[in-house]
Amino acid sequence: MIDGSLPRLEFWCDLQCPDCRTALDDVRALRAQYGDALPVELRHFPLEKHKHAYAAAEAAEEAFAQGLGWPFVEALLARVEELDARGQQLLLEVAREVGVDAEEVDTALIDGRHMLTVDADQAEGKAIGVKGTPTYVIGGRRLDGGQSQDGLRERIVEIAEATKSS
């Protein structure tokens, strides 16, 4: 680690999960507090109970490939209820709204170019014990926000600060 740098924060997320939408407030607050010093990485963990979560993860990967991943993720999580009813139509609409090439998102969903990334995230998540979303991993510690998010931001700050000073 570079002197004074912070460990990477992995945000394990299902883009159709209302709890992940709530957790995004913590992620925003952490990014505001630490800026680029705290690298935040979105990791995909689409849950079977959410029928459009896997496609949403693929669409998000295409948005990241186009340099607009976080705006897409934030806009999509703001509309999780709509995703259940509108599926791929909403994914393309959100892409257009944030400036992502929606035709390329549509093509990516058809050709499956981001399936390996989503599958790899899901497999790694299972291997490290992710059972639900949101889950955070920082400094080698896994924090499960699927049951309760109370105090998680404070715990993340505590781990980040402890890692920074060591």
PDB file of C-alpha atoms in Angstrom:
ATOM      1  CA  MET A   1       0.000   0.000   0.000  1.00  0.00           C
ATOM      2  CA  ILE A   2       1.157   3.528  -0.719  1.00  0.00           C
ATOM      3  CA  ASP A   3       1.879   5.480   2.461  1.00  0.00           C
ATOM      4  CA  GLY A   4      -1.385   6.894   3.801  1.00  0.00           C
ATOM      5  CA  SER A   5      -3.531   5.067   1.284  1.00  0.00           C
ATOM      6  CA  LEU A   6      -6.600   3.134   2.260  1.00  0.00           C
ATOM      7  CA  PRO A   7      -7.559  -0.426   1.418  1.00  0.00           C
ATOM      8  CA  ARG A   8      -9.989  -1.084  -1.398  1.00  0.00           C
ATOM      9  CA  LEU A   9     -13.645  -1.275  -0.415  1.00  0.00           C
ATOM     10  CA  GLU A  10     -15.568  -3.935  -2.295  1.00  0.00           C
ATOM     11  CA  PHE A  11     -19.304  -3.256  -2.471  1.00  0.00           C
ATOM     12  CA  TRP A  12     -21.021  -6.587  -3.221  1.00  0.00           C
ATOM     13  CA  CYS A  13     -24.309  -5.616  -4.783  1.00  0.00           C
ATOM     14  CA  ASP A  14     -27.460  -6.873  -6.470  1.00  0.00           C
ATOM     15  CA  LEU A  15     -28.714  -4.050  -8.690  1.00  0.00           C
ATOM     16  CA  GLN A  16     -32.335  -5.019  -8.085  1.00  0.00           C
ATOM     17  CA  CYS A  17     -31.976  -5.021  -4.276  1.00  0.00           C
ATOM     18  CA  PRO A  18     -33.712  -2.273  -2.266  1.00  0.00           C
ATOM     19  CA  ASP A  19     -31.170  -2.734   0.554  1.00  0.00           C
ATOM     20  CA  CYS A  20     -28.359  -1.999  -1.925  1.00  0.00           C
ATOM     21  CA  ARG A  21     -30.108   1.236  -2.845  1.00  0.00           C
ATOM     22  CA  THR A  22     -30.056   2.181   0.849  1.00  0.00           C
ATOM     23  CA  ALA A  23     -26.400   1.110   1.142  1.00  0.00           C
ATOM     24  CA  LEU A  24     -25.515   3.438  -1.714  1.00  0.00           C
ATOM     25  CA  ASP A  25     -25.982   6.339   0.733  1.00  0.00           C
ATOM     26  CA  ASP A  26     -23.137   4.911   2.830  1.00  0.00           C
ATOM     27  CA  VAL A  27     -20.977   4.401  -0.254  1.00  0.00           C
ATOM     28  CA  ARG A  28     -21.596   8.019  -1.319  1.00  0.00           C
ATOM     29  CA  ALA A  29     -20.760   9.286   2.176  1.00  0.00           C
ATOM     30  CA  LEU A  30     -17.532   7.267   2.249  1.00  0.00           C
ATOM     31  CA  ARG A  31     -16.548   8.551  -1.190  1.00  0.00           C
ATOM     32  CA  ALA A  32     -17.287  12.114  -0.046  1.00  0.00           C
ATOM     33  CA  GLN A  33     -15.222  11.607   3.109  1.00  0.00           C
ATOM     34  CA  TYR A  34     -12.208   9.943   1.496  1.00  0.00           C
ATOM     35  CA  GLY A  35     -12.408  10.833  -2.183  1.00  0.00           C
ATOM     36  CA  ASP A  36     -10.027   8.853  -4.366  1.00  0.00           C
ATOM     37  CA  ALA A  37      -8.020   7.710  -1.324  1.00  0.00           C
ATOM     38  CA  LEU A  38     -10.647   5.007  -0.756  1.00  0.00           C
ATOM     39  CA  PRO A  39     -11.032   2.969  -3.921  1.00  0.00           C
ATOM     40  CA  VAL A  40     -14.572   1.589  -4.129  1.00  0.00           C
ATOM     41  CA  GLU A  41     -15.153  -1.376  -6.403  1.00  0.00           C
ATOM     42  CA  LEU A  42     -18.598  -2.628  -7.348  1.00  0.00           C
ATOM     43  CA  ARG A  43     -18.747  -6.420  -7.213  1.00  0.00           C
ATOM     44  CA  HIS A  44     -21.756  -8.245  -8.618  1.00  0.00           C
ATOM     45  CA  PHE A  45     -23.784 -10.690  -6.577  1.00  0.00           C
ATOM     46  CA  PRO A  46     -27.140 -10.972  -8.377  1.00  0.00           C
ATOM     47  CA  LEU A  47     -29.604 -12.937  -6.266  1.00  0.00           C
ATOM     48  CA  GLU A  48     -31.829 -15.582  -7.834  1.00  0.00           C
ATOM     49  CA  LYS A  49     -34.954 -13.986  -6.363  1.00  0.00           C
ATOM     50  CA  HIS A  50     -34.395 -10.893  -8.539  1.00  0.00           C
ATOM     51  CA  LYS A  51     -35.117 -11.908 -12.127  1.00  0.00           C
ATOM     52  CA  HIS A  52     -33.424  -8.895 -13.754  1.00  0.00           C
ATOM     53  CA  ALA A  53     -30.403  -8.585 -11.431  1.00  0.00           C
ATOM     54  CA  TYR A  54     -28.065 -10.589 -13.652  1.00  0.00           C
ATOM     55  CA  ALA A  55     -28.897  -8.542 -16.766  1.00  0.00           C
ATOM     56  CA  ALA A  56     -28.542  -5.389 -14.669  1.00  0.00           C
ATOM     57  CA  ALA A  57     -25.046  -6.494 -13.645  1.00  0.00           C
ATOM     58  CA  GLU A  58     -24.117  -7.092 -17.286  1.00  0.00           C
ATOM     59  CA  ALA A  59     -25.508  -3.685 -18.251  1.00  0.00           C
ATOM     60  CA  ALA A  60     -23.550  -2.055 -15.433  1.00  0.00           C
ATOM     61  CA  GLU A  61     -20.350  -3.678 -16.686  1.00  0.00           C
ATOM     62  CA  GLU A  62     -20.995  -2.209 -20.123  1.00  0.00           C
ATOM     63  CA  ALA A  63     -21.585   1.190 -18.501  1.00  0.00           C
ATOM     64  CA  PHE A  64     -18.250   0.854 -16.664  1.00  0.00           C
ATOM     65  CA  ALA A  65     -16.599  -0.080 -19.982  1.00  0.00           C
ATOM     66  CA  GLN A  66     -17.959   3.208 -21.353  1.00  0.00           C
ATOM     67  CA  GLY A  67     -16.691   5.168 -18.326  1.00  0.00           C
ATOM     68  CA  LEU A  68     -20.125   5.791 -16.808  1.00  0.00           C
ATOM     69  CA  GLY A  69     -20.492   2.854 -14.451  1.00  0.00           C
ATOM     70  CA  TRP A  70     -21.187   4.658 -11.188  1.00  0.00           C
ATOM     71  CA  PRO A  71     -23.738   7.090 -12.678  1.00  0.00           C
ATOM     72  CA  PHE A  72     -25.530   4.098 -14.230  1.00  0.00           C
ATOM     73  CA  VAL A  73     -25.462   2.096 -10.972  1.00  0.00           C
ATOM     74  CA  GLU A  74     -26.760   5.028  -8.936  1.00  0.00           C
ATOM     75  CA  ALA A  75     -29.546   5.811 -11.416  1.00  0.00           C
ATOM     76  CA  LEU A  76     -30.569   2.161 -11.635  1.00  0.00           C
ATOM     77  CA  LEU A  77     -30.581   1.576  -7.875  1.00  0.00           C
ATOM     78  CA  ALA A  78     -32.824   4.636  -7.517  1.00  0.00           C
ATOM     79  CA  ARG A  79     -35.421   2.726  -9.579  1.00  0.00           C
ATOM     80  CA  VAL A  80     -35.181  -0.867  -8.276  1.00  0.00           C
ATOM     81  CA  GLU A  81     -38.948  -1.271  -8.036  1.00  0.00           C
ATOM     82  CA  GLU A  82     -39.346  -0.351 -11.701  1.00  0.00           C
ATOM     83  CA  LEU A  83     -36.709  -2.872 -12.733  1.00  0.00           C
ATOM     84  CA  ASP A  84     -38.910  -5.747 -11.602  1.00  0.00           C
ATOM     85  CA  ALA A  85     -41.745  -4.618 -13.856  1.00  0.00           C
ATOM     86  CA  ARG A  86     -39.809  -3.238 -16.834  1.00  0.00           C
ATOM     87  CA  GLY A  87     -36.621  -5.316 -17.016  1.00  0.00           C
ATOM     88  CA  GLN A  88     -34.373  -4.720 -20.010  1.00  0.00           C
ATOM     89  CA  GLN A  89     -36.469  -1.778 -21.207  1.00  0.00           C
ATOM     90  CA  LEU A  90     -35.562   0.086 -18.005  1.00  0.00           C
ATOM     91  CA  LEU A  91     -31.881  -0.873 -18.291  1.00  0.00           C
ATOM     92  CA  LEU A  92     -31.725   0.742 -21.731  1.00  0.00           C
ATOM     93  CA  GLU A  93     -33.708   3.784 -20.605  1.00  0.00           C
ATOM     94  CA  VAL A  94     -31.370   4.380 -17.634  1.00  0.00           C
ATOM     95  CA  ALA A  95     -28.351   3.923 -19.917  1.00  0.00           C
ATOM     96  CA  ARG A  96     -29.649   6.648 -22.259  1.00  0.00           C
ATOM     97  CA  GLU A  97     -30.432   8.954 -19.318  1.00  0.00           C
ATOM     98  CA  VAL A  98     -26.856   8.846 -17.990  1.00  0.00           C
ATOM     99  CA  GLY A  99     -25.192   9.054 -21.406  1.00  0.00           C
ATOM    100  CA  VAL A 100     -24.301   5.406 -21.931  1.00  0.00           C
ATOM    101  CA  ASP A 101     -24.657   4.074 -25.482  1.00  0.00           C
ATOM    102  CA  ALA A 102     -27.891   2.103 -25.003  1.00  0.00           C
ATOM    103  CA  GLU A 103     -27.500   0.249 -28.302  1.00  0.00           C
ATOM    104  CA  GLU A 104     -24.156  -1.049 -27.081  1.00  0.00           C
ATOM    105  CA  VAL A 105     -25.761  -2.101 -23.776  1.00  0.00           C
ATOM    106  CA  ASP A 106     -28.438  -3.947 -25.736  1.00  0.00           C
ATOM    107  CA  THR A 107     -25.779  -5.664 -27.844  1.00  0.00           C
ATOM    108  CA  ALA A 108     -23.782  -6.566 -24.730  1.00  0.00           C
ATOM    109  CA  LEU A 109     -26.861  -8.194 -23.206  1.00  0.00           C
ATOM    110  CA  ILE A 110     -27.346 -10.232 -26.386  1.00  0.00           C
ATOM    111  CA  ASP A 111     -23.735 -11.265 -26.972  1.00  0.00           C
ATOM    112  CA  GLY A 112     -22.971 -11.859 -23.287  1.00  0.00           C
ATOM    113  CA  ARG A 113     -19.608 -10.094 -23.365  1.00  0.00           C
ATOM    114  CA  HIS A 114     -19.771  -9.340 -19.621  1.00  0.00           C
ATOM    115  CA  MET A 115     -21.112 -12.701 -18.441  1.00  0.00           C
ATOM    116  CA  LEU A 116     -17.675 -13.949 -17.399  1.00  0.00           C
ATOM    117  CA  THR A 117     -17.123 -10.902 -15.192  1.00  0.00           C
ATOM    118  CA  VAL A 118     -20.493 -11.286 -13.484  1.00  0.00           C
ATOM    119  CA  ASP A 119     -20.026 -15.060 -13.106  1.00  0.00           C
ATOM    120  CA  ALA A 120     -16.519 -14.570 -11.678  1.00  0.00           C
ATOM    121  CA  ASP A 121     -17.779 -12.017  -9.146  1.00  0.00           C
ATOM    122  CA  GLN A 122     -20.595 -14.310  -8.113  1.00  0.00           C
ATOM    123  CA  ALA A 123     -18.251 -17.297  -7.727  1.00  0.00           C
ATOM    124  CA  GLU A 124     -15.721 -15.271  -5.740  1.00  0.00           C
ATOM    125  CA  GLY A 125     -18.489 -13.883  -3.552  1.00  0.00           C
ATOM    126  CA  LYS A 126     -19.695 -17.386  -2.722  1.00  0.00           C
ATOM    127  CA  ALA A 127     -16.113 -18.505  -2.056  1.00  0.00           C
ATOM    128  CA  ILE A 128     -15.528 -15.739   0.495  1.00  0.00           C
ATOM    129  CA  GLY A 129     -18.888 -16.225   2.198  1.00  0.00           C
ATOM    130  CA  VAL A 130     -21.094 -13.552   0.670  1.00  0.00           C
ATOM    131  CA  LYS A 131     -24.650 -14.767   1.250  1.00  0.00           C
ATOM    132  CA  GLY A 132     -26.678 -11.664   0.521  1.00  0.00           C
ATOM    133  CA  THR A 133     -26.492  -8.035  -0.435  1.00  0.00           C
ATOM    134  CA  PRO A 134     -25.239  -5.536   0.376  1.00  0.00           C
ATOM    135  CA  THR A 135     -21.972  -6.948   1.679  1.00  0.00           C
ATOM    136  CA  TYR A 136     -18.729  -5.051   2.048  1.00  0.00           C
ATOM    137  CA  VAL A 137     -15.174  -6.342   2.120  1.00  0.00           C
ATOM    138  CA  ILE A 138     -12.418  -4.037   3.365  1.00  0.00           C
ATOM    139  CA  GLY A 139      -9.040  -4.800   4.843  1.00  0.00           C
ATOM    140  CA  GLY A 140      -9.737  -8.514   4.589  1.00  0.00           C
ATOM    141  CA  ARG A 141     -12.928  -8.237   6.641  1.00  0.00           C
ATOM    142  CA  ARG A 142     -16.412  -9.046   5.386  1.00  0.00           C
ATOM    143  CA  LEU A 143     -19.312  -6.947   6.671  1.00  0.00           C
ATOM    144  CA  ASP A 144     -22.808  -8.236   5.955  1.00  0.00           C
ATOM    145  CA  GLY A 145     -25.412  -5.547   5.386  1.00  0.00           C
ATOM    146  CA  GLY A 146     -28.140  -7.922   4.283  1.00  0.00           C
ATOM    147  CA  GLN A 147     -29.705  -8.172   7.722  1.00  0.00           C
ATOM    148  CA  SER A 148     -28.955  -4.697   9.058  1.00  0.00           C
ATOM    149  CA  GLN A 149     -26.901  -1.784   7.821  1.00  0.00           C
ATOM    150  CA  ASP A 150     -26.845  -0.068  11.198  1.00  0.00           C
ATOM    151  CA  GLY A 151     -23.310   0.959  12.084  1.00  0.00           C
ATOM    152  CA  LEU A 152     -21.719  -0.440   8.926  1.00  0.00           C
ATOM    153  CA  ARG A 153     -20.383   2.880   7.667  1.00  0.00           C
ATOM    154  CA  GLU A 154     -18.763   3.516  11.041  1.00  0.00           C
ATOM    155  CA  ARG A 155     -17.264   0.025  11.026  1.00  0.00           C
ATOM    156  CA  ILE A 156     -15.868   0.579   7.508  1.00  0.00           C
ATOM    157  CA  VAL A 157     -14.299   3.880   8.629  1.00  0.00           C
ATOM    158  CA  GLU A 158     -12.829   2.158  11.688  1.00  0.00           C
ATOM    159  CA  ILE A 159     -11.247  -0.595   9.566  1.00  0.00           C
ATOM    160  CA  ALA A 160     -10.012   1.879   6.944  1.00  0.00           C
ATOM    161  CA  GLU A 161      -8.431   4.122   9.550  1.00  0.00           C
ATOM    162  CA  ALA A 162      -6.831   1.187  11.397  1.00  0.00           C
ATOM    163  CA  THR A 163      -5.380  -0.118   8.136  1.00  0.00           C
ATOM    164  CA  LYS A 164      -4.153   3.358   7.170  1.00  0.00           C
ATOM    165  CA  SER A 165      -2.205   3.838  10.394  1.00  0.00           C
ATOM    166  CA  SER A 166      -0.587   0.396  10.360  1.00  0.00           C
TER     167      SER A 166
END
